[in-house]
Tab-separated table of C-alpha atoms in Angstrom:
chain	number	residue	atom	x	y	z
B	1	MET	CA	168.836	101.514	41.639
B	2	ILE	CA	165.964	102.181	44.058
B	3	LEU	CA	167.279	100.160	46.996
B	4	PRO	CA	170.738	101.829	47.171
B	5	PHE	CA	169.093	105.251	46.870
B	6	LEU	CA	166.735	104.471	49.752
B	7	THR	CA	169.571	103.078	51.837
B	8	VAL	CA	171.431	106.389	51.470
B	9	TYR	CA	168.224	108.246	52.360
B	10	PHE	CA	167.663	106.205	55.537
B	11	ILE	CA	171.280	106.645	56.605
B	12	GLY	CA	170.944	110.392	55.990
B	13	MET	CA	167.889	110.642	58.251
B	14	ILE	CA	169.655	108.774	61.049
B	15	TRP	CA	172.745	110.980	60.552
B	16	ILE	CA	170.628	114.123	60.990
B	17	GLY	CA	169.196	112.573	64.153
B	18	LEU	CA	172.679	111.897	65.512
B	19	ARG	CA	173.843	115.432	64.692
B	20	SER	CA	170.743	116.896	66.318
B	21	ALA	CA	171.208	114.778	69.455
B	22	GLY	CA	174.337	116.777	70.269
B	23	LYS	CA	172.293	119.981	70.312
B	24	ILE	CA	169.792	118.789	72.933
B	25	ARG	CA	170.425	121.039	75.943
B	26	GLY	CA	167.218	120.307	77.837
B	27	LEU	CA	163.512	119.641	77.647
B	28	GLU	CA	162.657	122.813	75.712
B	29	THR	CA	165.205	121.941	73.016
B	30	PHE	CA	163.910	118.383	72.686
B	31	LEU	CA	160.208	119.294	72.610
B	32	VAL	CA	160.077	122.686	70.815
B	33	ALA	CA	163.608	123.270	69.418
B	34	ASP	CA	164.168	126.186	71.854
B	35	ARG	CA	161.280	128.020	70.070
B	36	LYS	CA	163.675	129.277	67.381
B	37	GLY	CA	162.088	127.789	64.264
B	38	SER	CA	162.317	130.022	61.173
B	39	SER	CA	159.552	130.399	58.569
B	40	LEU	CA	161.423	127.972	56.300
B	41	LEU	CA	161.776	125.299	58.988
B	42	VAL	CA	158.234	125.637	60.345
B	43	THR	CA	156.619	125.769	56.890
B	44	GLY	CA	158.683	122.797	55.734
B	45	SER	CA	157.741	120.827	58.814
B	46	LEU	CA	154.040	121.686	58.462
B	47	VAL	CA	154.032	120.672	54.788
B	48	ALA	CA	155.889	117.470	55.585
B	49	THR	CA	153.475	116.708	58.423
B	50	VAL	CA	150.318	117.272	56.380
B	51	ILE	CA	151.460	115.402	53.250
B	52	GLY	CA	151.693	112.075	55.039
B	53	GLY	CA	150.512	108.560	54.340
B	54	SER	CA	146.890	109.647	53.972
B	55	SER	CA	147.874	112.298	51.445
B	56	THR	CA	150.009	110.038	49.253
B	57	ILE	CA	149.129	106.339	49.345
B	58	GLY	CA	145.594	107.046	50.597
B	59	MET	CA	144.769	110.014	48.363
B	60	ALA	CA	146.219	108.447	45.240
B	61	GLY	CA	144.031	105.456	46.103
B	62	LYS	CA	140.976	107.713	46.342
B	63	GLY	CA	141.913	109.271	42.994
B	64	PHE	CA	142.115	105.752	41.535
B	65	SER	CA	138.716	104.781	42.988
B	66	TRP	CA	136.758	108.071	42.985
B	67	GLY	CA	138.537	110.530	40.690
B	68	LEU	CA	139.145	114.233	41.316
B	69	VAL	CA	136.958	114.326	44.452
B	70	GLY	CA	139.655	112.331	46.262
B	71	SER	CA	141.593	115.614	46.548
B	72	TRP	CA	139.163	116.743	49.244
B	73	TRP	CA	141.039	114.654	51.824
B	74	MET	CA	143.759	117.314	51.750
B	75	LEU	CA	141.737	120.289	50.517
B	76	VAL	CA	139.446	120.224	53.573
B	77	GLY	CA	142.494	121.263	55.604
B	78	VAL	CA	142.958	124.518	53.682
B	79	PRO	CA	140.023	126.426	55.301
B	80	GLY	CA	141.187	125.263	58.726
B	81	LEU	CA	144.746	126.436	58.093
B	82	LEU	CA	143.579	129.817	56.781
B	83	LEU	CA	141.430	130.399	59.882
B	84	LEU	CA	144.339	129.280	62.049
B	85	SER	CA	146.721	131.683	60.302
B	86	PHE	CA	144.451	134.726	60.469
B	87	PHE	CA	142.989	134.324	63.960
B	88	LEU	CA	144.822	131.901	66.263
B	89	ALA	CA	148.424	131.119	65.220
B	90	GLY	CA	149.971	134.171	66.873
B	91	ARG	CA	148.054	133.642	70.123
B	92	ILE	CA	149.087	129.992	70.241
B	93	ARG	CA	152.773	130.828	69.755
B	94	HIS	CA	152.697	133.562	72.405
B	95	SER	CA	151.314	131.117	74.973
B	96	ARG	CA	154.819	129.541	75.184
B	97	LEU	CA	153.430	126.092	76.017
B	98	PHE	CA	154.449	122.604	74.928
B	99	THR	CA	151.138	120.860	74.153
B	100	LEU	CA	147.477	121.382	73.292
B	101	PRO	CA	146.314	119.876	76.634
B	102	GLU	CA	148.354	122.574	78.416
B	103	LEU	CA	146.438	125.162	76.397
B	104	LEU	CA	143.165	123.554	77.481
B	105	GLU	CA	144.382	123.640	81.078
B	106	ARG	CA	144.976	127.376	80.748
B	107	HIS	CA	141.435	127.834	79.397
B	108	TYR	CA	139.534	125.521	81.737
B	109	GLY	CA	141.727	124.160	84.521
B	110	ALA	CA	143.780	121.093	85.373
B	111	SER	CA	140.909	118.564	85.293
B	112	VAL	CA	140.484	119.007	81.535
B	113	LYS	CA	144.175	118.495	80.800
B	114	LEU	CA	144.346	114.828	81.806
B	115	VAL	CA	141.083	113.869	80.092
B	116	ALA	CA	142.078	115.630	76.858
B	117	SER	CA	145.507	113.986	76.926
B	118	VAL	CA	144.013	110.497	77.120
B	119	VAL	CA	141.591	111.151	74.229
B	120	ILE	CA	144.347	112.627	72.045
B	121	LEU	CA	146.653	109.666	72.664
B	122	TRP	CA	143.849	107.212	71.911
B	123	ALA	CA	143.162	108.925	68.599
B	124	TRP	CA	146.736	109.718	67.604
B	125	VAL	CA	148.052	106.175	68.023
B	126	GLY	CA	145.646	105.242	65.223
B	127	ILE	CA	146.986	108.063	63.072
B	128	ILE	CA	150.595	106.975	63.623
B	129	GLY	CA	149.462	103.460	62.741
B	130	GLY	CA	148.103	104.729	59.435
B	131	GLN	CA	151.492	106.188	58.543
B	132	ILE	CA	153.195	102.905	59.449
B	133	VAL	CA	150.823	100.937	57.216
B	134	ALA	CA	151.484	103.270	54.284
B	135	SER	CA	155.277	103.186	54.799
B	136	GLY	CA	155.220	99.413	54.987
B	137	ARG	CA	153.231	99.165	51.756
B	138	VAL	CA	155.770	101.332	49.938
B	139	LEU	CA	158.726	99.276	51.160
B	140	HIS	CA	156.805	96.103	50.311
B	141	ALA	CA	156.317	97.373	46.752
B	142	ILE	CA	160.063	98.013	46.423
B	143	ILE	CA	161.594	95.028	48.167
B	144	SER	CA	158.702	92.509	47.954
B	145	GLY	CA	159.436	91.382	51.484
B	146	ASP	CA	156.959	90.442	54.176
B	147	LEU	CA	154.553	93.356	54.801
B	148	THR	CA	154.794	92.960	58.584
B	149	VAL	CA	158.588	93.209	58.442
B	150	MET	CA	158.392	96.267	56.172
B	151	MET	CA	156.073	98.018	58.628
B	152	ALA	CA	158.449	97.243	61.486
B	153	VAL	CA	161.471	98.556	59.536
B	154	SER	CA	159.797	101.850	58.652
B	155	ALA	CA	158.611	102.332	62.243
B	156	ALA	CA	162.099	101.623	63.581
B	157	ILE	CA	163.688	104.268	61.328
B	158	PHE	CA	161.498	107.232	62.241
B	159	MET	CA	161.405	106.178	65.903
B	160	THR	CA	165.221	106.170	65.966
B	161	TYR	CA	165.837	109.690	64.675
B	162	THR	CA	162.945	111.033	66.771
B	163	ILE	CA	164.436	109.542	69.950
B	164	LEU	CA	167.866	110.924	69.112
B	165	GLY	CA	167.138	114.519	68.179
B	166	GLY	CA	163.551	115.301	69.164
B	167	GLN	CA	162.100	118.469	67.661
B	168	VAL	CA	165.485	119.685	66.425
B	169	SER	CA	165.874	116.508	64.413
B	170	ILE	CA	162.289	116.633	63.136
B	171	LEU	CA	162.443	120.245	61.945
B	172	ARG	CA	165.671	119.552	60.063
B	173	THR	CA	164.604	116.259	58.533
B	174	ASP	CA	161.146	117.619	57.692
B	175	VAL	CA	162.376	120.607	55.692
B	176	VAL	CA	164.569	118.296	53.585
B	177	GLN	CA	161.736	115.797	53.233
B	178	ALA	CA	159.219	118.513	52.288
B	179	ALA	CA	161.435	119.754	49.447
B	180	VAL	CA	162.000	116.208	48.179
B	181	MET	CA	158.320	115.247	48.373
B	182	VAL	CA	156.978	118.368	46.617
B	183	ALA	CA	159.505	117.951	43.809
B	184	GLY	CA	158.940	114.203	43.606
B	185	ILE	CA	155.136	114.388	43.561
B	186	SER	CA	155.186	117.143	40.929
B	187	LEU	CA	157.590	115.167	38.723
B	188	CYS	CA	155.573	111.979	39.139
B	189	THR	CA	152.339	113.765	38.161
B	190	PHE	CA	153.909	115.245	35.038
B	191	LEU	CA	155.430	111.941	33.871
B	192	SER	CA	152.335	109.850	34.622
B	193	LEU	CA	150.122	112.244	32.644
B	194	GLN	CA	152.657	112.198	29.827
B	195	GLU	CA	152.594	108.375	29.831
B	196	ILE	CA	148.820	108.218	29.296
B	197	GLY	CA	148.762	111.039	26.710
B	198	GLY	CA	147.736	113.969	28.877
B	199	PHE	CA	144.579	115.034	30.654
B	200	GLY	CA	142.636	114.850	27.369
B	201	ALA	CA	143.412	111.146	27.038
B	202	MET	CA	142.261	110.644	30.629
B	203	LYS	CA	138.831	111.968	29.603
B	204	ASN	CA	138.642	109.295	26.912
B	205	HIS	CA	139.518	106.414	29.240
B	206	LEU	CA	137.644	107.333	32.423
B	207	SER	CA	133.945	107.924	32.975
B	208	GLU	CA	132.604	111.438	33.439
B	209	ASP	CA	132.083	110.661	37.136
B	210	PHE	CA	135.862	110.466	37.682
B	211	LEU	CA	136.318	113.996	36.335
B	212	SER	CA	133.370	115.455	38.258
B	213	PHE	CA	134.146	117.973	41.014
B	214	PRO	CA	133.313	118.932	43.821
B	215	VAL	CA	131.077	115.835	44.221
B	216	ASN	CA	130.245	112.741	42.190
B	217	GLY	CA	128.494	109.403	42.515
B	218	SER	CA	131.109	108.090	44.952
B	219	PHE	CA	131.468	111.222	47.088
B	220	SER	CA	128.365	113.161	48.140
B	221	TRP	CA	127.811	116.554	49.738
B	222	GLY	CA	127.267	114.671	52.996
B	223	ASP	CA	130.716	113.095	52.669
B	224	LEU	CA	132.220	116.524	52.034
B	225	VAL	CA	130.574	118.033	55.117
B	226	GLU	CA	131.747	115.097	57.217
B	227	TRP	CA	135.341	115.457	55.989
B	228	LEU	CA	135.278	119.244	56.481
B	229	VAL	CA	134.212	118.812	60.109
B	230	LEU	CA	136.070	115.658	61.127
B	231	VAL	CA	139.299	116.101	59.150
B	232	GLY	CA	139.397	119.810	58.287
B	233	SER	CA	138.893	120.987	61.859
B	234	ALA	CA	141.893	118.907	62.965
B	235	TYR	CA	144.032	121.388	60.978
B	236	LEU	CA	142.494	124.271	62.915
B	237	VAL	CA	142.887	122.556	66.287
B	238	GLY	CA	145.510	119.837	65.964
B	239	PRO	CA	148.193	118.851	68.489
B	240	ASP	CA	150.663	118.076	65.689
B	241	ILE	CA	150.000	121.448	63.997
B	242	TYR	CA	150.241	123.294	67.323
B	243	SER	CA	153.570	121.633	68.123
B	244	ARG	CA	154.988	123.379	65.017
B	245	LEU	CA	153.590	126.726	66.192
B	246	PHE	CA	155.046	126.302	69.691
B	247	SER	CA	158.435	125.815	67.962
B	248	ALA	CA	158.208	128.994	65.838
B	249	ARG	CA	160.476	131.974	66.437
B	250	ASP	CA	157.566	134.372	67.065
B	251	GLY	CA	153.897	134.969	66.290
B	252	LYS	CA	154.569	136.445	62.855
B	253	THR	CA	156.577	133.378	61.869
B	254	ALA	CA	153.775	131.110	63.072
B	255	ARG	CA	151.082	132.970	61.104
B	256	ARG	CA	153.156	133.192	57.925
B	257	SER	CA	154.182	129.524	58.035
B	258	VAL	CA	150.579	128.318	58.326
B	259	LEU	CA	149.507	130.561	55.415
B	260	PHE	CA	152.333	129.307	53.172
B	261	THR	CA	151.401	125.720	54.024
B	262	ALA	CA	147.753	126.255	53.037
B	263	LEU	CA	148.812	127.659	49.655
B	264	ILE	CA	151.137	124.719	48.956
B	265	LEU	CA	148.465	122.115	49.731
B	266	VAL	CA	146.094	123.101	46.903
B	267	PRO	CA	148.278	122.088	43.922
B	268	MET	CA	149.633	119.098	45.845
B	269	ALA	CA	146.121	117.739	46.456
B	270	PHE	CA	145.225	117.673	42.768
B	271	SER	CA	148.655	116.373	41.772
B	272	ILE	CA	148.340	113.310	43.992
B	273	VAL	CA	144.858	112.292	42.817
B	274	LEU	CA	145.942	112.709	39.177
B	275	ILE	CA	148.653	110.118	39.860
B	276	GLY	CA	145.981	107.707	41.075
B	277	MET	CA	143.743	108.447	38.080
B	278	SER	CA	146.651	107.859	35.698
B	279	ALA	CA	147.254	104.476	37.322
B	280	ARG	CA	143.615	103.561	36.691
B	281	VAL	CA	143.989	104.369	32.992
B	282	LEU	CA	147.076	102.152	32.778
B	283	ASP	CA	145.860	99.210	34.910
B	284	PRO	CA	142.266	99.259	36.225
B	285	SER	CA	142.800	95.885	37.961
B	286	LEU	CA	144.936	97.427	40.728
B	287	SER	CA	143.672	98.081	44.239
B	288	GLY	CA	143.525	101.790	45.118
B	289	GLU	CA	146.439	101.822	47.565
B	290	GLN	CA	148.698	100.152	44.970
B	291	ALA	CA	148.265	103.070	42.538
B	292	PHE	CA	151.138	105.321	43.626
B	293	PRO	CA	153.743	102.536	44.014
B	294	TYR	CA	152.628	101.098	40.643
B	295	ILE	CA	153.292	104.411	38.839
B	296	ILE	CA	156.717	104.666	40.434
B	297	ARG	CA	157.657	101.096	39.641
B	298	GLU	CA	156.191	100.726	36.142
B	299	VAL	CA	156.104	104.220	34.608
B	300	LEU	CA	159.029	106.280	35.890
B	301	PRO	CA	162.466	105.796	34.320
B	302	PRO	CA	165.409	104.466	36.379
B	303	GLY	CA	166.911	107.087	38.637
B	304	ILE	CA	163.777	109.206	38.684
B	305	ASN	CA	161.804	106.331	40.196
B	306	ALA	CA	164.332	106.136	43.037
B	307	PHE	CA	163.989	109.876	43.673
B	308	VAL	CA	160.169	109.754	43.676
B	309	MET	CA	160.119	106.663	45.885
B	310	ALA	CA	162.284	108.549	48.349
B	311	ALA	CA	159.808	111.436	48.134
B	312	LEU	CA	156.957	109.080	48.941
B	313	LEU	CA	158.761	107.683	51.963
B	314	CYS	CA	159.609	111.246	53.001
B	315	ALA	CA	155.906	112.047	53.030
B	316	LEU	CA	155.108	109.051	55.168
B	317	MET	CA	157.894	109.299	57.726
B	318	SER	CA	157.819	113.077	58.133
B	319	SER	CA	154.172	112.917	59.135
B	320	ALA	CA	154.698	109.943	61.416
B	321	ASP	CA	157.651	111.473	63.300
B	322	THR	CA	155.767	114.685	64.123
B	323	VAL	CA	152.663	112.893	65.337
B	324	LEU	CA	154.819	110.469	67.330
B	325	LEU	CA	156.772	113.204	69.124
B	326	THR	CA	153.603	115.209	69.756
B	327	SER	CA	151.961	112.172	71.336
B	328	ALA	CA	155.074	111.342	73.347
B	329	THR	CA	155.208	114.915	74.659
B	330	ILE	CA	151.607	114.672	75.829
B	331	LEU	CA	152.255	111.307	77.483
B	332	SER	CA	155.410	112.504	79.269
B	333	VAL	CA	154.547	116.113	80.193
B	334	ASP	CA	150.771	116.057	80.578
B	335	ILE	CA	150.188	112.554	81.947
B	336	ALA	CA	153.305	110.953	83.447
B	337	GLY	CA	154.767	114.227	84.717
B	338	GLU	CA	151.499	115.307	86.339
B	339	LEU	CA	150.868	111.909	87.942
B	340	VAL	CA	154.388	111.656	89.371
B	341	THR	CA	154.170	115.238	90.640
B	342	GLY	CA	150.913	114.406	92.399
B	343	ILE	CA	152.452	111.356	94.069
B	344	ARG	CA	155.790	112.959	95.031
B	345	GLY	CA	154.420	116.385	95.845
B	346	LYS	CA	157.032	118.096	93.657
B	347	PRO	CA	157.581	118.292	89.890
B	348	LEU	CA	160.042	116.127	87.984
B	349	GLY	CA	163.304	117.658	86.856
B	350	GLU	CA	164.071	118.374	83.207
B	351	ARG	CA	166.442	115.440	82.901
B	352	SER	CA	163.804	113.012	84.156
B	353	LEU	CA	161.140	114.422	81.834
B	354	LEU	CA	163.540	114.206	78.907
B	355	LEU	CA	164.168	110.520	79.659
B	356	ILE	CA	160.425	109.855	79.997
B	357	SER	CA	159.796	111.629	76.682
B	358	ARG	CA	162.258	109.359	74.885
B	359	LEU	CA	160.772	106.269	76.521
B	360	ALA	CA	157.313	107.502	75.493
B	361	VAL	CA	158.449	107.631	71.853
B	362	ILE	CA	159.373	103.942	72.065
B	363	LEU	CA	156.167	102.919	73.845
B	364	LEU	CA	153.797	104.786	71.535
B	365	GLY	CA	155.708	103.716	68.434
B	366	LEU	CA	155.321	100.060	69.424
B	367	LEU	CA	151.621	100.522	70.251
B	368	ALA	CA	151.025	102.177	66.873
B	369	LEU	CA	152.880	99.352	65.128
B	370	GLY	CA	150.622	96.818	66.837
B	371	PHE	CA	147.556	98.824	65.828
B	372	ALA	CA	148.836	99.029	62.241
B	373	LEU	CA	149.354	95.266	62.035
B	374	ARG	CA	145.767	94.700	63.159
B	375	LEU	CA	144.014	97.272	60.935
B	376	LYS	CA	145.841	97.614	57.616
B	377	GLY	CA	143.737	100.227	55.776
B	378	VAL	CA	145.375	103.667	55.585
B	379	ILE	CA	142.344	105.947	55.257
B	380	ALA	CA	140.292	103.777	57.630
B	381	LEU	CA	142.912	104.115	60.378
B	382	LEU	CA	143.307	107.852	59.871
B	383	LEU	CA	139.579	108.571	59.721
B	384	PHE	CA	139.112	106.524	62.904
B	385	GLY	CA	141.678	108.653	64.734
B	386	TYR	CA	140.453	111.985	63.361
B	387	SER	CA	136.815	111.165	64.185
B	388	ILE	CA	137.531	110.443	67.862
B	389	TYR	CA	139.787	113.464	68.180
B	390	THR	CA	137.477	115.937	66.450
B	391	ALA	CA	134.338	114.808	68.268
B	392	GLY	CA	136.011	115.138	71.673
B	393	LEU	CA	138.459	118.017	71.393
B	394	VAL	CA	137.674	120.512	68.659
B	395	VAL	CA	134.607	122.182	70.196
B	396	PRO	CA	136.055	122.736	73.708
B	397	ALA	CA	139.459	123.685	72.267
B	398	LEU	CA	138.068	126.329	69.913
B	399	LEU	CA	135.564	127.784	72.360
B	400	GLY	CA	138.243	127.699	75.057
B	401	PHE	CA	139.751	130.861	73.592
B	402	TYR	CA	136.478	132.547	74.635
B	403	ALA	CA	135.816	130.495	77.771
B	404	ARG	CA	135.552	133.452	80.168
B	405	ARG	CA	133.308	135.448	77.849
B	406	LEU	CA	131.015	132.439	77.306
B	407	ARG	CA	131.220	131.414	81.008
B	408	LEU	CA	132.365	127.899	80.158
B	409	THR	CA	133.463	125.709	83.064
B	410	PRO	CA	135.817	122.770	83.635
B	411	ALA	CA	132.832	120.452	84.244
B	412	GLY	CA	131.385	121.323	80.860
B	413	ALA	CA	134.734	120.855	79.119
B	414	VAL	CA	135.356	117.449	80.711
B	415	ALA	CA	131.854	116.308	79.769
B	416	ALA	CA	132.379	117.506	76.182
B	417	VAL	CA	135.704	115.717	75.740
B	418	ILE	CA	134.523	112.425	77.241
B	419	GLY	CA	131.043	112.497	75.738
B	420	GLY	CA	131.973	113.514	72.187
B	421	GLY	CA	135.085	111.402	71.806
B	422	GLY	CA	133.605	108.480	73.726
B	423	TRP	CA	130.472	108.419	71.578
B	424	VAL	CA	132.479	108.061	68.372
B	425	ALA	CA	134.931	105.559	69.875
B	426	ILE	CA	132.121	103.304	71.109
B	427	GLY	CA	130.213	103.730	67.857
B	428	LYS	CA	133.254	102.730	65.802
B	429	THR	CA	133.528	99.491	67.767
B	430	GLY	CA	129.919	98.571	66.953
B	431	PHE	CA	128.336	98.934	70.383
B	432	LEU	CA	125.943	101.699	69.276
B	433	ALA	CA	123.748	99.784	66.874
B	434	GLY	CA	120.412	101.060	68.111
B	435	PRO	CA	118.522	103.452	65.800
B	436	GLY	CA	117.228	105.756	68.547
B	437	LEU	CA	119.741	108.592	68.223
B	438	ASP	CA	119.727	108.353	64.429
B	439	ARG	CA	116.054	109.355	64.449
B	440	LEU	CA	116.630	112.112	66.983
B	441	LEU	CA	119.883	113.357	65.410
B	442	PRO	CA	120.020	112.296	61.720
B	443	LEU	CA	123.778	112.726	61.285
B	444	ARG	CA	126.714	110.403	60.742
B	445	PRO	CA	128.350	109.101	63.955
B	446	GLY	CA	131.360	111.443	63.760
B	447	LEU	CA	129.130	114.491	63.312
B	448	GLN	CA	126.846	113.221	66.069
B	449	GLY	CA	129.874	113.242	68.349
B	450	VAL	CA	130.623	116.890	67.537
B	451	VAL	CA	127.025	117.919	68.300
B	452	ILE	CA	127.038	115.902	71.526
B	453	SER	CA	130.313	117.564	72.535
B	454	LEU	CA	128.837	121.045	72.002
B	455	VAL	CA	125.636	120.218	73.916
B	456	LEU	CA	127.570	118.737	76.839
B	457	LEU	CA	129.973	121.690	76.962
B	458	LEU	CA	127.118	124.187	77.249
B	459	ALA	CA	124.908	122.038	79.488
B	460	GLY	CA	127.754	121.157	81.824
B	461	SER	CA	128.840	124.792	82.037
B	462	TYR	CA	125.416	126.321	82.653
B	463	LEU	CA	123.560	123.587	84.550
B	464	LEU	CA	126.211	122.067	86.826
B	465	PRO	CA	127.673	123.926	89.825
B	466	ALA	CA	130.729	125.989	88.868
B	467	GLN	CA	134.103	124.648	89.952
B	468	LYS	CA	137.327	126.460	90.620
B	469	ARG	CA	139.886	126.273	87.840
């Protein structure tokens, strides 16, 4: 029953991509859907983007291993989205840009744009890889085929409809996928709790630590602060989030869509970890990332399991397609387009940029697949990408809205992006083993990167000679 249902789902996604391809009139249509996104489309796309592989396979796994505190992986995004809605969403939409690096260029100058683009791509390929790993694990649980092949199949599907229809395709597929995933996750939570005898029965089977919130023995206040900064701030300043806002009809639509998304995330976060906790009650021998597929396969009745499995794949692919197109836009518009313009002395035409954007989708999708095959942990991949991105980009991006008032310069911004992101990237590869900075700055590496970024932004702006923007 599950396989035919999923086959219909996959065909439906490709069909939407083919229908959307006929509506592509130029670069603005492909990248930001002609900036005509309604509140329904933008909210649906934001929800679908946020509830991705980390928020399903990964969060259910954290619920299985840690308990209720696993919900923080999604909950840390709520403060960021609320701040974005109240203070920045309208300004971002009114900028009428395509990418976050273009916004940084407006704040600081052209030199920051290229550096920021490279750091974002470096980080976001890891995040796409995390979605591919999660999608492959779900297909592997259904079909029991080779995990590598399952990852390649899932990557091929969302790459195909992204290449065909761009942002038009993504907005349309995402709103369908958001509705399916919210309904599917809610139904799965209800049935899994019913299977174990309700929340009261969970208290009898699990230790008190699993029901502790906001922290417990597995998740400390330090972990919460780290997630709030490294993951939560990516909701406030995120290229994938901003791409939705650039596609909104107007500033009011952008603000309202972000607010609605924040409100939807709260019940979804707890629902997903409860699925993982239910799986632990039923079979404690599982690994964390097997929890969600196990509930679908072993607990849900025929028909409903197919629907919920489709919801799970919706969550994975809808997040991956948005991040993929966002990254491809940065590669084509902010890197390739700028480099070719510098060589030729004149900008590329829309048709050429559109072709480059589609080729960029293929290139980045294949790179992410290779990354996914090498590092197969969902949360590990996502946290790696978020850490590099947050340490390098969040401080200069946020303060960029006040760059003139604070007298921030391009030199300071470039130093902040390279220094913050580079510190975390090198640290994650094991080259920063010395204890010197740990004594001077007793923070975790990701938080060290944020502090370094702030110091370099201010020092570079106030101590180095000012440059023209």
